[in-house]
Structures are given as structure tokens and as C-alpha cells.
Amino acid sequence: MRHPQMVAAGRHYGCQVVSCVPYDPESKGGAEATVRIAKADLVPTDANLLAAYDTFAELADACLTWCDAVNSRRHRATGQIPADRLDIERTTLHVLPIEPLALALGEERLVGSDRTISFNAVRYSTPPGYTGSRVWCRVVGEELSITARTNSGDLSEIWRHELSTPGVPQIIDEHYPDHPDGRSIHQPRLRPRSEAEIAFVGIGPGAGRWLKEAGPAGATRIRAKMARAVELATVLGNDRVDQALGLAATAGRFADGDLLSILGHIADSKPAGEVVRADESHSVQNGTSGWQALGR
């Protein structure tokens, strides 16, 4: 008896599923030679040059290479090349359905509000735009293929994950472009309102970075430090102060005198081209002069 799902698949593609002896595909004449050749050429054995395949993808590539080789040579019985024979037979073959049978797409899953689906007790992330929609998941070798209906209305594979185990979710950061570093916490957006805030943010991107980092760091007297930075920018220029603010944000320095200290360091530092690099004539290694008195 055929499984109802296999019968449905055959009807979908306009063909009939013919069974062979269970667990013995070689008993079916049409598959006998294919199985025999696959065992000899593809499945690793002691007689083959290839001991094993590292991944299922390598096995799939080997199958494609083998099919290209077999279908490009002349068949012994018909005297024709299978690839050329197929072009003739295509004129009488019916057109396949545009969309595959849903069963072929895999198991259906619902994308949650966190843009993930659950498959075999493992959470897998999905690209943006599919929250609340249905997707289909199937295992392909060592990967999980996720298929969905795109904006154009077509069914298409939207992502592939490496298979994982429960407790080890597969979450891709690029699936959360609005969540920095994949975190589900939105970074605050700068919305300056007063003239003082607008003047400070106008110094440059370093000022905005300083303001975003100063809050979580628990910095105090932020408004006074912002006003001081604006005064320094008026005297020294926006570029220099913006650079110092960016360095302060990176180093986590938000004390009262930190900005002036960084500005002084920038002013005293030599350009990169004038930095002396250690070579054979410049060394910080202790000399051996201290050993001269040993043994005397």
C-alpha cells in the first residue's frame, strides 16, 4: 500500500508512484543500474579512492558530477546521448506545476514575534519581514532549509542554518539590523531639543557616541560637560573635540577632566609618520654592562 502523502505527491506532479520490494530498490528494473553504479562510484568503500565525504554537500556535488558524466555519453542500448534524448522527450512531457507540493517543502512553522521558528526543540532565526507568517522547514544534509512565500508571491528559500541541538539556538545577527549586535534592546536615538543639545550633537558623530555611552556608564553632570565641550569646540574646532569625545566614549572616560586630558594628549602626540619604531638601533632591552664586574 502506498502512503497517502506519496500518492498526493505523484498526483501533484502528474505521475504514478510504483512500489518496489521494501528495502530492496534494486528489485525495480528502472532503478537497478542507478543503485548499482551509485554503490560502486559514490558510496565510499575499501575499493574506492575516496574514503569518506566530509559533508553531505560534497556527496551532492559528487552526484551532480557523476550525473553529468553519465548523461553526456552515448547509451549502449539506444545509441543516443541521454541529454540529447531528453530535449526530444521534453516536447511531449507535460508542464510541471509552478509551485512544488507543500509536502516537499518540509514541516510548516509559524515565525514568532522574535523572528525565530522552533524546529526539533531548537530556535532558528529568520530574515526580517516574515514575522507572523508561515514558513516550511526541511533538513538538507547537515543544514536546515527555510522556505517562505516572498513579497513577489513565489515560494523561495530564504535561509539555511547549520543543524543544531536543543539549548544551542542558531541566531544570526544580520537578521536583526535594528537590534545592534543581535540584542533585542533598541539603542536610544538622539533627539536634541534645546539649543544646548543641538549645539553639542552638532560637534560630530563622536559627540553622539559619547552621549550614548555616558548614560549607561552612570556619568554625572552630563549637561555641564556638554556645555564645556561646546565651548572647547568653539576655540579648538569641531574636528579635534569630536575626535576627543569619540576616544572618551571608546575608553569609557567621562570624568570632569577627561576631555581636557585627551585633548592635551592629542595635541602633544606626534603624527603617525614621526613615531619612532624599535629596530636594531633603538632598543629598550637592558644592556650587559652591569655584568662586567661579575667574577672579578
mmCIF file of C-alpha atoms in Angstrom:
data_model
loop_
_atom_site.group_PDB
_atom_site.id
_atom_site.type_symbol
_atom_site.label_atom_id
_atom_site.label_comp_id
_atom_site.label_asym_id
_atom_site.label_seq_id
_atom_site.Cartn_x
_atom_site.Cartn_y
_atom_site.Cartn_z
ATOM 1 C CA MET A 1 0.000 0.000 0.000
ATOM 2 C CA ARG A 2 1.285 3.471 -0.918
ATOM 3 C CA HIS A 3 1.434 6.153 1.694
ATOM 4 C CA PRO A 4 -1.282 8.768 1.049
ATOM 5 C CA GLN A 5 1.296 11.542 1.047
ATOM 6 C CA MET A 6 3.326 9.762 -1.636
ATOM 7 C CA VAL A 7 0.173 9.313 -3.705
ATOM 8 C CA ALA A 8 -0.595 13.018 -3.309
ATOM 9 C CA ALA A 9 2.926 13.882 -4.449
ATOM 10 C CA GLY A 10 2.544 11.708 -7.539
ATOM 11 C CA ARG A 11 -0.777 13.304 -8.472
ATOM 12 C CA HIS A 12 0.665 16.780 -7.962
ATOM 13 C CA TYR A 13 3.427 16.099 -10.487
ATOM 14 C CA GLY A 14 1.242 14.092 -12.864
ATOM 15 C CA CYS A 15 2.842 10.702 -12.343
ATOM 16 C CA GLN A 16 2.114 7.369 -10.644
ATOM 17 C CA VAL A 17 4.137 6.044 -7.746
ATOM 18 C CA VAL A 18 5.103 2.404 -8.401
ATOM 19 C CA SER A 19 6.386 0.480 -5.390
ATOM 20 C CA CYS A 20 9.328 -1.879 -5.296
ATOM 21 C CA VAL A 21 10.153 -4.608 -2.809
ATOM 22 C CA PRO A 22 10.617 -2.932 0.615
ATOM 23 C CA TYR A 23 14.244 -2.201 1.490
ATOM 24 C CA ASP A 24 15.402 -3.512 -1.883
ATOM 25 C CA PRO A 25 15.361 -0.740 -4.511
ATOM 26 C CA GLU A 26 17.438 -2.847 -6.891
ATOM 27 C CA SER A 27 14.423 -5.112 -7.401
ATOM 28 C CA LYS A 28 12.917 -2.353 -9.539
ATOM 29 C CA GLY A 29 14.458 -2.528 -13.001
ATOM 30 C CA GLY A 30 14.425 1.201 -13.636
ATOM 31 C CA ALA A 31 16.493 1.867 -10.512
ATOM 32 C CA GLU A 32 18.648 -1.249 -10.566
ATOM 33 C CA ALA A 33 21.525 0.113 -12.647
ATOM 34 C CA THR A 34 21.462 3.508 -10.935
ATOM 35 C CA VAL A 35 21.698 1.948 -7.472
ATOM 36 C CA ARG A 36 24.437 -0.456 -8.564
ATOM 37 C CA ILE A 37 26.545 2.289 -10.122
ATOM 38 C CA ALA A 38 25.980 4.612 -7.165
ATOM 39 C CA LYS A 39 27.191 1.928 -4.780
ATOM 40 C CA ALA A 40 30.306 1.412 -6.859
ATOM 41 C CA ASP A 41 31.193 5.022 -7.651
ATOM 42 C CA LEU A 42 29.652 7.259 -4.985
ATOM 43 C CA VAL A 43 29.317 5.377 -1.708
ATOM 44 C CA PRO A 44 32.797 5.171 -0.088
ATOM 45 C CA THR A 45 34.128 1.618 0.135
ATOM 46 C CA ASP A 46 37.502 -0.012 0.608
ATOM 47 C CA ALA A 47 37.846 -0.319 -3.170
ATOM 48 C CA ASN A 48 37.208 3.368 -3.876
ATOM 49 C CA LEU A 49 39.808 6.086 -3.935
ATOM 50 C CA LEU A 50 37.626 8.320 -1.730
ATOM 51 C CA ALA A 51 37.472 7.066 1.836
ATOM 52 C CA ALA A 52 34.628 9.302 3.011
ATOM 53 C CA TYR A 53 32.781 12.571 2.462
ATOM 54 C CA ASP A 54 33.285 15.338 4.991
ATOM 55 C CA THR A 55 29.823 16.817 4.371
ATOM 56 C CA PHE A 56 26.602 15.962 2.590
ATOM 57 C CA ALA A 57 27.274 18.906 0.277
ATOM 58 C CA GLU A 58 30.375 17.116 -1.035
ATOM 59 C CA LEU A 59 28.279 13.996 -1.692
ATOM 60 C CA ALA A 60 25.651 16.078 -3.515
ATOM 61 C CA ASP A 61 28.358 17.676 -5.677
ATOM 62 C CA ALA A 62 29.768 14.220 -6.449
ATOM 63 C CA CYS A 63 26.309 13.045 -7.533
ATOM 64 C CA LEU A 64 25.898 16.029 -9.865
ATOM 65 C CA THR A 65 29.323 15.416 -11.390
ATOM 66 C CA TRP A 66 28.509 11.743 -11.877
ATOM 67 C CA CYS A 67 25.121 12.532 -13.499
ATOM 68 C CA ASP A 68 26.744 14.992 -15.897
ATOM 69 C CA ALA A 69 29.285 12.374 -16.925
ATOM 70 C CA VAL A 70 26.701 9.602 -17.425
ATOM 71 C CA ASN A 71 24.152 11.739 -19.264
ATOM 72 C CA SER A 72 26.766 13.116 -21.660
ATOM 73 C CA ARG A 73 27.970 9.788 -23.063
ATOM 74 C CA ARG A 74 26.217 7.607 -25.624
ATOM 75 C CA HIS A 75 23.829 4.986 -24.256
ATOM 76 C CA ARG A 76 24.689 1.406 -25.203
ATOM 77 C CA ALA A 77 21.111 0.268 -25.881
ATOM 78 C CA THR A 78 19.610 3.319 -27.615
ATOM 79 C CA GLY A 79 22.800 4.580 -29.233
ATOM 80 C CA GLN A 80 21.848 8.135 -28.218
ATOM 81 C CA ILE A 81 23.171 10.613 -25.672
ATOM 82 C CA PRO A 82 20.666 10.877 -22.772
ATOM 83 C CA ALA A 83 20.992 14.672 -22.563
ATOM 84 C CA ASP A 84 20.083 14.985 -26.268
ATOM 85 C CA ARG A 85 17.295 12.424 -25.927
ATOM 86 C CA LEU A 86 15.783 14.445 -23.101
ATOM 87 C CA ASP A 87 15.471 17.520 -25.357
ATOM 88 C CA ILE A 88 13.304 15.449 -27.721
ATOM 89 C CA GLU A 89 11.201 13.935 -24.936
ATOM 90 C CA ARG A 90 10.550 17.355 -23.399
ATOM 91 C CA THR A 91 8.321 18.198 -26.381
ATOM 92 C CA THR A 92 5.817 15.586 -25.205
ATOM 93 C CA LEU A 93 6.215 15.911 -21.448
ATOM 94 C CA HIS A 94 3.578 17.884 -19.550
ATOM 95 C CA VAL A 95 4.471 21.117 -17.768
ATOM 96 C CA LEU A 96 5.211 20.691 -14.086
ATOM 97 C CA PRO A 97 3.282 22.792 -11.548
ATOM 98 C CA ILE A 98 4.818 26.171 -10.843
ATOM 99 C CA GLU A 99 4.878 25.555 -7.113
ATOM 100 C CA PRO A 100 6.107 22.328 -5.510
ATOM 101 C CA LEU A 101 3.892 20.163 -3.400
ATOM 102 C CA ALA A 102 3.706 21.539 0.145
ATOM 103 C CA LEU A 103 4.901 18.173 1.418
ATOM 104 C CA ALA A 104 8.180 18.643 -0.478
ATOM 105 C CA LEU A 105 8.814 21.944 1.298
ATOM 106 C CA GLY A 106 9.004 20.280 4.701
ATOM 107 C CA GLU A 107 7.255 20.912 8.001
ATOM 108 C CA GLU A 108 5.236 24.064 8.493
ATOM 109 C CA ARG A 109 6.232 26.526 11.191
ATOM 110 C CA LEU A 110 5.000 29.935 12.368
ATOM 111 C CA VAL A 111 7.528 32.762 12.696
ATOM 112 C CA GLY A 112 7.176 34.343 16.127
ATOM 113 C CA SER A 113 7.461 37.972 17.114
ATOM 114 C CA ASP A 114 11.153 37.398 17.859
ATOM 115 C CA ARG A 115 11.698 36.358 14.200
ATOM 116 C CA THR A 116 12.500 32.773 15.123
ATOM 117 C CA ILE A 117 10.974 29.374 14.463
ATOM 118 C CA SER A 118 11.267 26.200 16.512
ATOM 119 C CA PHE A 119 12.427 23.010 14.807
ATOM 120 C CA ASN A 120 13.234 19.889 16.832
ATOM 121 C CA ALA A 121 13.313 21.997 20.032
ATOM 122 C CA VAL A 122 15.910 24.403 18.583
ATOM 123 C CA ARG A 123 15.299 28.081 17.826
ATOM 124 C CA TYR A 124 16.379 29.309 14.380
ATOM 125 C CA SER A 125 16.233 32.967 13.324
ATOM 126 C CA THR A 126 14.673 34.163 10.060
ATOM 127 C CA PRO A 127 15.322 37.273 7.940
ATOM 128 C CA PRO A 128 13.234 40.412 8.595
ATOM 129 C CA GLY A 129 9.797 40.653 7.040
ATOM 130 C CA TYR A 130 8.361 37.228 7.926
ATOM 131 C CA THR A 131 7.060 37.805 11.457
ATOM 132 C CA GLY A 132 3.665 36.121 11.870
ATOM 133 C CA SER A 133 3.874 34.287 8.535
ATOM 134 C CA ARG A 134 4.076 30.569 7.790
ATOM 135 C CA VAL A 135 7.344 29.037 6.610
ATOM 136 C CA TRP A 136 8.414 25.494 5.742
ATOM 137 C CA CYS A 137 11.473 23.734 7.151
ATOM 138 C CA ARG A 138 13.252 20.662 5.850
ATOM 139 C CA VAL A 139 16.595 19.051 6.567
ATOM 140 C CA VAL A 140 19.031 19.066 3.646
ATOM 141 C CA GLY A 141 22.136 17.115 4.562
ATOM 142 C CA GLU A 142 23.546 18.863 7.621
ATOM 143 C CA GLU A 143 21.558 22.068 7.136
ATOM 144 C CA LEU A 144 18.042 23.315 7.825
ATOM 145 C CA SER A 145 16.424 24.896 4.772
ATOM 146 C CA ILE A 146 13.712 27.505 5.454
ATOM 147 C CA THR A 147 11.286 28.273 2.613
ATOM 148 C CA ALA A 148 8.679 31.046 2.601
ATOM 149 C CA ARG A 149 6.420 32.952 0.263
ATOM 150 C CA THR A 150 8.250 36.136 -0.695
ATOM 151 C CA ASN A 151 6.786 39.556 -1.437
ATOM 152 C CA SER A 152 6.501 38.616 -5.117
ATOM 153 C CA GLY A 153 4.219 35.719 -4.183
ATOM 154 C CA ASP A 154 6.706 32.990 -5.107
ATOM 155 C CA LEU A 155 7.959 30.268 -2.823
ATOM 156 C CA SER A 156 11.669 30.639 -2.270
ATOM 157 C CA GLU A 157 14.336 29.520 0.164
ATOM 158 C CA ILE A 158 15.055 32.448 2.467
ATOM 159 C CA TRP A 159 17.821 30.992 4.645
ATOM 160 C CA ARG A 160 19.886 27.941 5.541
ATOM 161 C CA HIS A 161 21.145 27.188 9.030
ATOM 162 C CA GLU A 162 23.558 24.568 10.270
ATOM 163 C CA LEU A 163 21.614 21.993 12.252
ATOM 164 C CA SER A 164 21.940 22.479 15.974
ATOM 165 C CA THR A 165 20.942 20.727 19.199
ATOM 166 C CA PRO A 166 18.493 21.775 21.930
ATOM 167 C CA GLY A 167 19.927 24.522 24.072
ATOM 168 C CA VAL A 168 22.128 25.869 21.261
ATOM 169 C CA PRO A 169 19.940 28.264 19.213
ATOM 170 C CA GLN A 170 21.045 29.477 15.798
ATOM 171 C CA ILE A 171 20.552 33.260 15.885
ATOM 172 C CA ILE A 172 22.111 35.334 13.095
ATOM 173 C CA ASP A 173 22.902 38.991 13.916
ATOM 174 C CA GLU A 174 22.122 40.211 10.395
ATOM 175 C CA HIS A 175 18.520 39.064 10.876
ATOM 176 C CA TYR A 176 18.189 41.883 13.425
ATOM 177 C CA PRO A 177 19.546 45.011 11.696
ATOM 178 C CA ASP A 178 17.565 47.252 14.042
ATOM 179 C CA HIS A 179 18.980 45.488 17.101
ATOM 180 C CA PRO A 180 22.717 46.226 17.436
ATOM 181 C CA ASP A 181 24.833 43.099 17.992
ATOM 182 C CA GLY A 182 21.723 40.959 17.775
ATOM 183 C CA ARG A 183 20.338 42.229 21.063
ATOM 184 C CA SER A 184 16.620 42.805 21.459
ATOM 185 C CA ILE A 185 17.194 46.203 23.101
ATOM 186 C CA HIS A 186 16.888 49.234 20.870
ATOM 187 C CA GLN A 187 19.704 51.742 21.169
ATOM 188 C CA PRO A 188 18.429 55.213 22.071
ATOM 189 C CA ARG A 189 18.015 57.637 19.207
ATOM 190 C CA LEU A 190 19.415 61.115 19.654
ATOM 191 C CA ARG A 191 16.636 63.694 19.591
ATOM 192 C CA PRO A 192 18.153 67.027 20.603
ATOM 193 C CA ARG A 193 15.556 69.624 21.521
ATOM 194 C CA SER A 194 17.198 72.535 23.309
ATOM 195 C CA GLU A 195 19.806 74.811 21.754
ATOM 196 C CA ALA A 196 22.483 73.378 24.049
ATOM 197 C CA GLU A 197 21.687 69.807 22.972
ATOM 198 C CA ILE A 198 21.631 70.754 19.281
ATOM 199 C CA ALA A 199 24.980 72.537 19.618
ATOM 200 C CA PHE A 200 26.591 69.526 21.341
ATOM 201 C CA VAL A 201 25.338 66.918 18.845
ATOM 202 C CA GLY A 202 26.384 69.261 16.025
ATOM 203 C CA ILE A 203 30.038 68.827 17.010
ATOM 204 C CA GLY A 204 30.097 65.489 15.172
ATOM 205 C CA PRO A 205 29.427 61.743 15.415
ATOM 206 C CA GLY A 206 31.911 61.416 18.274
ATOM 207 C CA ALA A 207 29.699 63.654 20.401
ATOM 208 C CA GLY A 208 26.682 61.455 19.731
ATOM 209 C CA ARG A 209 28.686 58.337 20.589
ATOM 210 C CA TRP A 210 29.873 59.987 23.818
ATOM 211 C CA LEU A 211 26.297 60.814 24.810
ATOM 212 C CA LYS A 212 25.064 57.244 24.142
ATOM 213 C CA GLU A 213 27.867 55.723 26.199
ATOM 214 C CA ALA A 214 27.786 58.244 29.041
ATOM 215 C CA GLY A 215 24.244 57.339 30.093
ATOM 216 C CA PRO A 216 24.755 53.580 30.637
ATOM 217 C CA ALA A 217 28.109 54.326 32.310
ATOM 218 C CA GLY A 218 26.372 56.389 35.006
ATOM 219 C CA ALA A 219 28.193 59.639 34.204
ATOM 220 C CA THR A 220 27.190 62.673 36.256
ATOM 221 C CA ARG A 221 26.854 66.379 35.375
ATOM 222 C CA ILE A 222 26.363 65.476 31.725
ATOM 223 C CA ARG A 223 24.807 68.815 30.788
ATOM 224 C CA ALA A 224 27.741 70.764 32.252
ATOM 225 C CA LYS A 225 30.216 68.539 30.400
ATOM 226 C CA MET A 226 28.253 69.011 27.165
ATOM 227 C CA ALA A 227 28.392 72.786 27.567
ATOM 228 C CA ARG A 228 32.133 72.602 28.267
ATOM 229 C CA ALA A 229 32.656 70.553 25.096
ATOM 230 C CA VAL A 230 30.764 73.128 23.032
ATOM 231 C CA GLU A 231 32.993 75.886 24.448
ATOM 232 C CA LEU A 232 36.122 73.904 23.590
ATOM 233 C CA ALA A 233 34.828 73.220 20.090
ATOM 234 C CA THR A 234 34.383 76.964 19.566
ATOM 235 C CA VAL A 235 38.047 77.549 20.448
ATOM 236 C CA LEU A 236 39.775 74.419 19.127
ATOM 237 C CA GLY A 237 37.432 73.445 16.312
ATOM 238 C CA ASN A 238 34.790 70.729 15.988
ATOM 239 C CA ASP A 239 37.098 68.110 14.448
ATOM 240 C CA ARG A 240 39.557 67.976 17.346
ATOM 241 C CA VAL A 241 36.896 67.983 20.054
ATOM 242 C CA ASP A 242 34.809 65.420 18.178
ATOM 243 C CA GLN A 243 37.833 63.123 17.959
ATOM 244 C CA ALA A 244 38.443 63.513 21.698
ATOM 245 C CA LEU A 245 34.800 62.789 22.513
ATOM 246 C CA GLY A 246 34.889 59.658 20.372
ATOM 247 C CA LEU A 247 38.034 58.446 22.134
ATOM 248 C CA ALA A 248 36.474 59.185 25.516
ATOM 249 C CA ALA A 249 33.388 57.157 24.610
ATOM 250 C CA THR A 250 35.513 54.225 23.437
ATOM 251 C CA ALA A 251 37.681 54.277 26.574
ATOM 252 C CA GLY A 252 34.750 54.897 28.933
ATOM 253 C CA ARG A 253 36.240 58.106 30.313
ATOM 254 C CA PHE A 254 33.509 60.500 31.448
ATOM 255 C CA ALA A 255 35.082 62.258 34.422
ATOM 256 C CA ASP A 256 35.303 66.057 34.663
ATOM 257 C CA GLY A 257 38.875 66.413 33.424
ATOM 258 C CA ASP A 258 38.959 63.512 30.971
ATOM 259 C CA LEU A 259 38.058 65.537 27.877
ATOM 260 C CA LEU A 260 40.790 68.115 28.532
ATOM 261 C CA SER A 261 43.284 65.335 29.250
ATOM 262 C CA ILE A 262 42.506 63.607 25.936
ATOM 263 C CA LEU A 263 42.710 66.906 24.045
ATOM 264 C CA GLY A 264 46.117 67.551 25.601
ATOM 265 C CA HIS A 265 47.295 64.097 24.653
ATOM 266 C CA ILE A 266 46.161 64.619 21.064
ATOM 267 C CA ALA A 267 47.966 67.958 20.931
ATOM 268 C CA ASP A 268 51.214 66.522 22.342
ATOM 269 C CA SER A 269 51.176 63.363 20.245
ATOM 270 C CA LYS A 270 53.362 63.241 17.149
ATOM 271 C CA PRO A 271 51.855 62.453 13.775
ATOM 272 C CA ALA A 272 51.907 58.772 12.847
ATOM 273 C CA GLY A 273 54.747 59.346 10.389
ATOM 274 C CA GLU A 274 57.083 60.700 13.099
ATOM 275 C CA VAL A 275 56.647 57.857 15.552
ATOM 276 C CA VAL A 276 59.993 56.148 16.269
ATOM 277 C CA ARG A 277 59.716 52.399 15.881
ATOM 278 C CA ALA A 278 62.061 49.979 17.595
ATOM 279 C CA ASP A 279 64.688 48.495 15.295
ATOM 280 C CA GLU A 280 68.273 47.335 15.570
ATOM 281 C CA SER A 281 69.450 50.834 16.572
ATOM 282 C CA HIS A 282 66.637 51.533 19.072
ATOM 283 C CA SER A 283 66.097 49.019 21.858
ATOM 284 C CA VAL A 284 64.621 49.077 25.351
ATOM 285 C CA GLN A 285 66.436 45.886 26.287
ATOM 286 C CA ASN A 286 68.804 46.220 29.269
ATOM 287 C CA GLY A 287 72.456 46.116 28.275
ATOM 288 C CA THR A 288 75.166 43.788 29.601
ATOM 289 C CA SER A 289 77.328 46.486 31.173
ATOM 290 C CA GLY A 290 76.045 45.544 34.592
ATOM 291 C CA TRP A 291 77.624 42.125 34.249
ATOM 292 C CA GLN A 292 81.181 43.403 33.777
ATOM 293 C CA ALA A 293 82.073 43.171 37.468
ATOM 294 C CA LEU A 294 80.889 39.591 37.812
ATOM 295 C CA GLY A 295 83.689 37.172 38.586
ATOM 296 C CA ARG A 296 86.221 39.860 39.460
#
